[in-house]
mmCIF file of C-alpha atoms in Angstrom:
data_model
loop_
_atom_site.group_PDB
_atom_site.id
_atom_site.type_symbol
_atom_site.label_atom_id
_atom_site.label_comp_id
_atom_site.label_asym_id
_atom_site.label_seq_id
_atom_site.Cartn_x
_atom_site.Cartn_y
_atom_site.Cartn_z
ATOM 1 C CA UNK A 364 0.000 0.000 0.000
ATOM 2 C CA UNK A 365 2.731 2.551 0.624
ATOM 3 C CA UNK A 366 4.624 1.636 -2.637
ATOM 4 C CA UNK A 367 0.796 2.827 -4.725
ATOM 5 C CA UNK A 368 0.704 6.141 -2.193
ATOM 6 C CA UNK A 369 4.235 6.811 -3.505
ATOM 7 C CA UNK A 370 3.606 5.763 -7.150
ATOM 8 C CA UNK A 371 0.143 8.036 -7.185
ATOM 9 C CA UNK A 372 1.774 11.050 -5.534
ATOM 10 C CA UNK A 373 4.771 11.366 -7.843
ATOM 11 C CA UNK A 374 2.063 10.864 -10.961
ATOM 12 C CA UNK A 375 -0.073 13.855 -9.492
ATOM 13 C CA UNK A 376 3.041 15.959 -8.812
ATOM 14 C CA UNK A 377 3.993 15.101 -12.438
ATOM 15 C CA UNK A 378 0.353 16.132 -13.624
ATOM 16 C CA UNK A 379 0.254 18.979 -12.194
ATOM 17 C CA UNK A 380 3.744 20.623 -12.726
ATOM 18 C CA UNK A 381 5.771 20.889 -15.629
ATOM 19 C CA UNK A 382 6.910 23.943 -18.144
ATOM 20 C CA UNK A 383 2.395 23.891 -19.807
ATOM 21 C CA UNK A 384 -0.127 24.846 -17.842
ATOM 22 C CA UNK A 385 -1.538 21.913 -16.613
ATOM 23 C CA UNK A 386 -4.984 22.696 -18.689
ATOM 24 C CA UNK A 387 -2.691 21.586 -22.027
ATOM 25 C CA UNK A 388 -1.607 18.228 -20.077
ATOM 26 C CA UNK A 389 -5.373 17.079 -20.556
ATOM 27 C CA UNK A 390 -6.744 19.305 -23.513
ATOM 28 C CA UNK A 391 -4.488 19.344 -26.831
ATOM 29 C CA UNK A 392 -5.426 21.746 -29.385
ATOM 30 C CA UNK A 393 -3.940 19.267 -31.905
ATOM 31 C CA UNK A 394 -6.594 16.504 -31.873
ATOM 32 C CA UNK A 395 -6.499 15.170 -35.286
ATOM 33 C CA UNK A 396 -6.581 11.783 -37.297
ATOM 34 C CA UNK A 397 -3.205 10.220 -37.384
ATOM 35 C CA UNK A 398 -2.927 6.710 -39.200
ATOM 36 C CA UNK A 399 0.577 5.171 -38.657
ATOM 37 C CA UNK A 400 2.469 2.208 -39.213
ATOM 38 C CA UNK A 401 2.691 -0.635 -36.731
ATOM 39 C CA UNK A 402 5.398 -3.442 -36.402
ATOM 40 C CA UNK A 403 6.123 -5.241 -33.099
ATOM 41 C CA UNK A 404 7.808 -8.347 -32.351
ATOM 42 C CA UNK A 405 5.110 -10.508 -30.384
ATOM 43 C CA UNK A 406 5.970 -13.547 -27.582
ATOM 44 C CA UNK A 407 3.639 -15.964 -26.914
ATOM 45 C CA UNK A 408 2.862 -17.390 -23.459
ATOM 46 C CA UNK A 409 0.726 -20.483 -23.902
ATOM 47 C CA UNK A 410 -1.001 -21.931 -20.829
ATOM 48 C CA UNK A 411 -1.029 -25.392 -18.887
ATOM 49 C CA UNK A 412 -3.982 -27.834 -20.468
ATOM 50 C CA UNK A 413 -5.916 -28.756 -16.999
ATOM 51 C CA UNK A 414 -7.695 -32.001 -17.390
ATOM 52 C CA UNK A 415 -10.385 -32.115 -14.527
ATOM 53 C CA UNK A 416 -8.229 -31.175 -11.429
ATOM 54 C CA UNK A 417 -6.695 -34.743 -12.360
ATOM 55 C CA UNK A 418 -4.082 -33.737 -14.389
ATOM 56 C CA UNK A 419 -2.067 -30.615 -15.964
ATOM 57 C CA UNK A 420 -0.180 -31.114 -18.716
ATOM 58 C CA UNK A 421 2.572 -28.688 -20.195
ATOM 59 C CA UNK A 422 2.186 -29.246 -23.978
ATOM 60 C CA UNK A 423 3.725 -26.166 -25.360
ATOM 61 C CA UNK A 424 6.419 -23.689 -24.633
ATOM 62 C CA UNK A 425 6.823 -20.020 -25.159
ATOM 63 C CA UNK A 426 7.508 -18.573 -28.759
ATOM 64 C CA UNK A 427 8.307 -15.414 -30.749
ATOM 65 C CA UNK A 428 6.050 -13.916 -33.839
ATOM 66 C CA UNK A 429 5.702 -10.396 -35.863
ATOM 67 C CA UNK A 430 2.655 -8.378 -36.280
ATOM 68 C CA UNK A 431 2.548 -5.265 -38.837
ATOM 69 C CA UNK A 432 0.332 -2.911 -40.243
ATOM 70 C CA UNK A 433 -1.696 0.295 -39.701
ATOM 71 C CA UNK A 434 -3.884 1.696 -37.407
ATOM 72 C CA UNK A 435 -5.584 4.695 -37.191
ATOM 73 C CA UNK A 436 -6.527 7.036 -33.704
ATOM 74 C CA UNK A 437 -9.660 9.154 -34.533
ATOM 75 C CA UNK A 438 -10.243 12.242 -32.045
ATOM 76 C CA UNK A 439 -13.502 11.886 -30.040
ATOM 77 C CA UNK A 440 -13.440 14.334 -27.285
ATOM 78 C CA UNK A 441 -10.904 16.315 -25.505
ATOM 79 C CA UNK A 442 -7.555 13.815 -25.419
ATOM 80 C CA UNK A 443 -9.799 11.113 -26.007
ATOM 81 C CA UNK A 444 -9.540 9.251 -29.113
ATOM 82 C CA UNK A 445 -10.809 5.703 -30.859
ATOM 83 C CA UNK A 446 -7.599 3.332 -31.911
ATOM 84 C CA UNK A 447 -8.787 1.501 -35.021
ATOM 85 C CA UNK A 448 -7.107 -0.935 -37.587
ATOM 86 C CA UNK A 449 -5.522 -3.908 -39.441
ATOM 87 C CA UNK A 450 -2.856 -5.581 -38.226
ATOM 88 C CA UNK A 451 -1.205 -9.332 -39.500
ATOM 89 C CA UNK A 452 0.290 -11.593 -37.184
ATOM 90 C CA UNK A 453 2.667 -15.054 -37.421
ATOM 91 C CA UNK A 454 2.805 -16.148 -33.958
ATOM 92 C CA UNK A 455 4.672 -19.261 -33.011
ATOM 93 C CA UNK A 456 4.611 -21.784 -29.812
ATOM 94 C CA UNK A 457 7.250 -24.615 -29.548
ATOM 95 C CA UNK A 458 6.139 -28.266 -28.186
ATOM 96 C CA UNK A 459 7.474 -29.239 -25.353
ATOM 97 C CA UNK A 460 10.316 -31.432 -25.611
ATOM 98 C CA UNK A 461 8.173 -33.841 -22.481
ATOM 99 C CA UNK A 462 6.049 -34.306 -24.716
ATOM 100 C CA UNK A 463 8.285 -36.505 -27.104
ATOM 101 C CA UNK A 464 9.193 -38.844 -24.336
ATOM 102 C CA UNK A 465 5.892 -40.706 -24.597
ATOM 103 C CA UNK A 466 5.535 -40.174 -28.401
ATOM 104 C CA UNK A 467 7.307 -43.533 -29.183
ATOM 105 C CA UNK A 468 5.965 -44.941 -32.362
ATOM 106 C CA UNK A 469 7.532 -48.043 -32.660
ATOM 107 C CA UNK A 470 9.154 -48.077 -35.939
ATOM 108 C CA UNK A 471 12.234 -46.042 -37.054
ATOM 109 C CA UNK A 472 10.674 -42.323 -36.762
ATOM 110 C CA UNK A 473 11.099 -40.832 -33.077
ATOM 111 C CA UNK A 474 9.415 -37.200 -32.924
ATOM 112 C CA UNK A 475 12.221 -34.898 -31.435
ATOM 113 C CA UNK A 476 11.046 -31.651 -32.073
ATOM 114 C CA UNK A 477 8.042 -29.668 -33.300
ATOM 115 C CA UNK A 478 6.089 -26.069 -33.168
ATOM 116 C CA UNK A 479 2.545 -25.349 -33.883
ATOM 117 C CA UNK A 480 2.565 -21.923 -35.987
ATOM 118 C CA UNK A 481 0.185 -19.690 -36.777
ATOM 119 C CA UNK A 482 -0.857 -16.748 -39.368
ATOM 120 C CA UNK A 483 -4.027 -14.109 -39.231
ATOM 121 C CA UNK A 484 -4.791 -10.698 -38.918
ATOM 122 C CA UNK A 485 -6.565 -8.562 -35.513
ATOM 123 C CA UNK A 486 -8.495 -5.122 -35.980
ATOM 124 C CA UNK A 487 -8.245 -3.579 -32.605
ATOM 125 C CA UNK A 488 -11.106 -1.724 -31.162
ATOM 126 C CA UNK A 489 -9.271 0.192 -28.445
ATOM 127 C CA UNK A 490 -10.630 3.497 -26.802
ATOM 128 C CA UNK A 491 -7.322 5.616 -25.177
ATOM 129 C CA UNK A 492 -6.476 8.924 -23.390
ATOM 130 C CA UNK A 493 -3.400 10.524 -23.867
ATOM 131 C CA UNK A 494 -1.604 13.014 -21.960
ATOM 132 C CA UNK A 495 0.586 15.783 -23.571
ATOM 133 C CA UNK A 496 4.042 16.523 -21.976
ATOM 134 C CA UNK A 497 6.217 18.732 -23.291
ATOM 135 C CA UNK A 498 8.439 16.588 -25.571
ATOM 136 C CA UNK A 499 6.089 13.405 -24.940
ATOM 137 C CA UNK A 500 2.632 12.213 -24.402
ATOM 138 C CA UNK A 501 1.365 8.993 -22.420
ATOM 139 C CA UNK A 502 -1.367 7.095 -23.732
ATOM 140 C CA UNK A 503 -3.397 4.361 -21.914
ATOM 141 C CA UNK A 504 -6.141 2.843 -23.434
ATOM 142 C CA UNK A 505 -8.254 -0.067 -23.456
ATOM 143 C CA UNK A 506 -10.790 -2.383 -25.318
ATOM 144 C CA UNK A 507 -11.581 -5.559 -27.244
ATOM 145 C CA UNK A 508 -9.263 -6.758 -30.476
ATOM 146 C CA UNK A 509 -10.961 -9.015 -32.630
ATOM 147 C CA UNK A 510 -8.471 -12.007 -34.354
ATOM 148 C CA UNK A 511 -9.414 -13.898 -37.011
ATOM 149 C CA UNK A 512 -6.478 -17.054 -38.032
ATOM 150 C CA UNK A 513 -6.105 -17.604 -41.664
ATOM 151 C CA UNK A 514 -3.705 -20.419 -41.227
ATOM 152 C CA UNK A 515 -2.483 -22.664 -38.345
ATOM 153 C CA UNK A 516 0.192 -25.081 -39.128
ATOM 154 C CA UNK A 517 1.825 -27.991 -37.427
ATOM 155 C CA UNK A 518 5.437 -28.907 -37.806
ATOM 156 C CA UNK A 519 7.048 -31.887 -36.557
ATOM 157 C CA UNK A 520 11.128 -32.989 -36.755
ATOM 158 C CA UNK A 521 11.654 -37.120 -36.410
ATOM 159 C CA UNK A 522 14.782 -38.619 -35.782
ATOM 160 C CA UNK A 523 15.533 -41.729 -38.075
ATOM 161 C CA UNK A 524 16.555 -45.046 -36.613
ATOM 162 C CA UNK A 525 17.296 -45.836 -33.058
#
């Protein structure tokens, strides 16, 4: 508790102090459309499969992906804007290398590695706020972005012989 008194009276103290008037830090004159480019690399933190509360099995590891494209923020009121877009993605996961133990198929191919990858595109929703600082702003915003997969692929590595 005293660490978010701290944290919430240095961000009031920064609110309200600066080299603008403090009316500017929450009000921008310059509220226009702005449509810019996006590209961000992208990790992937799959969850534990729970069967019941019998079992929990780690299946998959974490993996790294790319999204790009453009979005566009469109003023609404005051610093307030909408955050709207298209944006691809190619997000990968590996399998974890557990799993293989067990995957004995009893002739010469023995699975020793594999990934499950994936390809699609999102169109974010979001609804933000931004601040304006004198050389930067700080935006937080929030809402729902809808994913659609075009393509999810499988891809397994076998060992030959014994």
């Amino acid at each position: 508790m005293k660490k978010f008194t701290i944290c919430a009276a240095i961000a009031a103290m920064t609110l309200l102090s600066g080299s603008k008037a403090s009316a500017s830090v929450f009000e921008a004159n310059d509220n226009s459309l702005a449509i810019r480019p996006v590209l961000s690399l992208d990790v992937t933190c799959p969850g534990d499969t729970k069967i019941d509360d019998i079992a929990k099995l780690e299946e998959f590891k974490s993996g790294a992906g790319l999204s790009f494209g453009a979005v566009a923020d469109v003023p609404l009121w005051m610093n307030m804007y909408l955050e709207t877009g298209l944006k691809f993605y190619y997000h990968t996961v590996k399998i974890n290398d557990k799993v293989f133990d067990y995957a004995g198929s009893g002739d010469d191919l023995t699975p020793v590695s594999g990934s499950m990858r994936e390809f699609g595109f999102t169109i974010p929703l979001l609804v933000g706020y931004h601040f304006d600082f004198d050389p930067v702003r700080i935006h937080i915003f929030t809402g729902p972005e809808f994913s659609v997969g075009l393509s999810g692929k499988g891809h397994m590595k076998y060992a030959i012989g014994n």
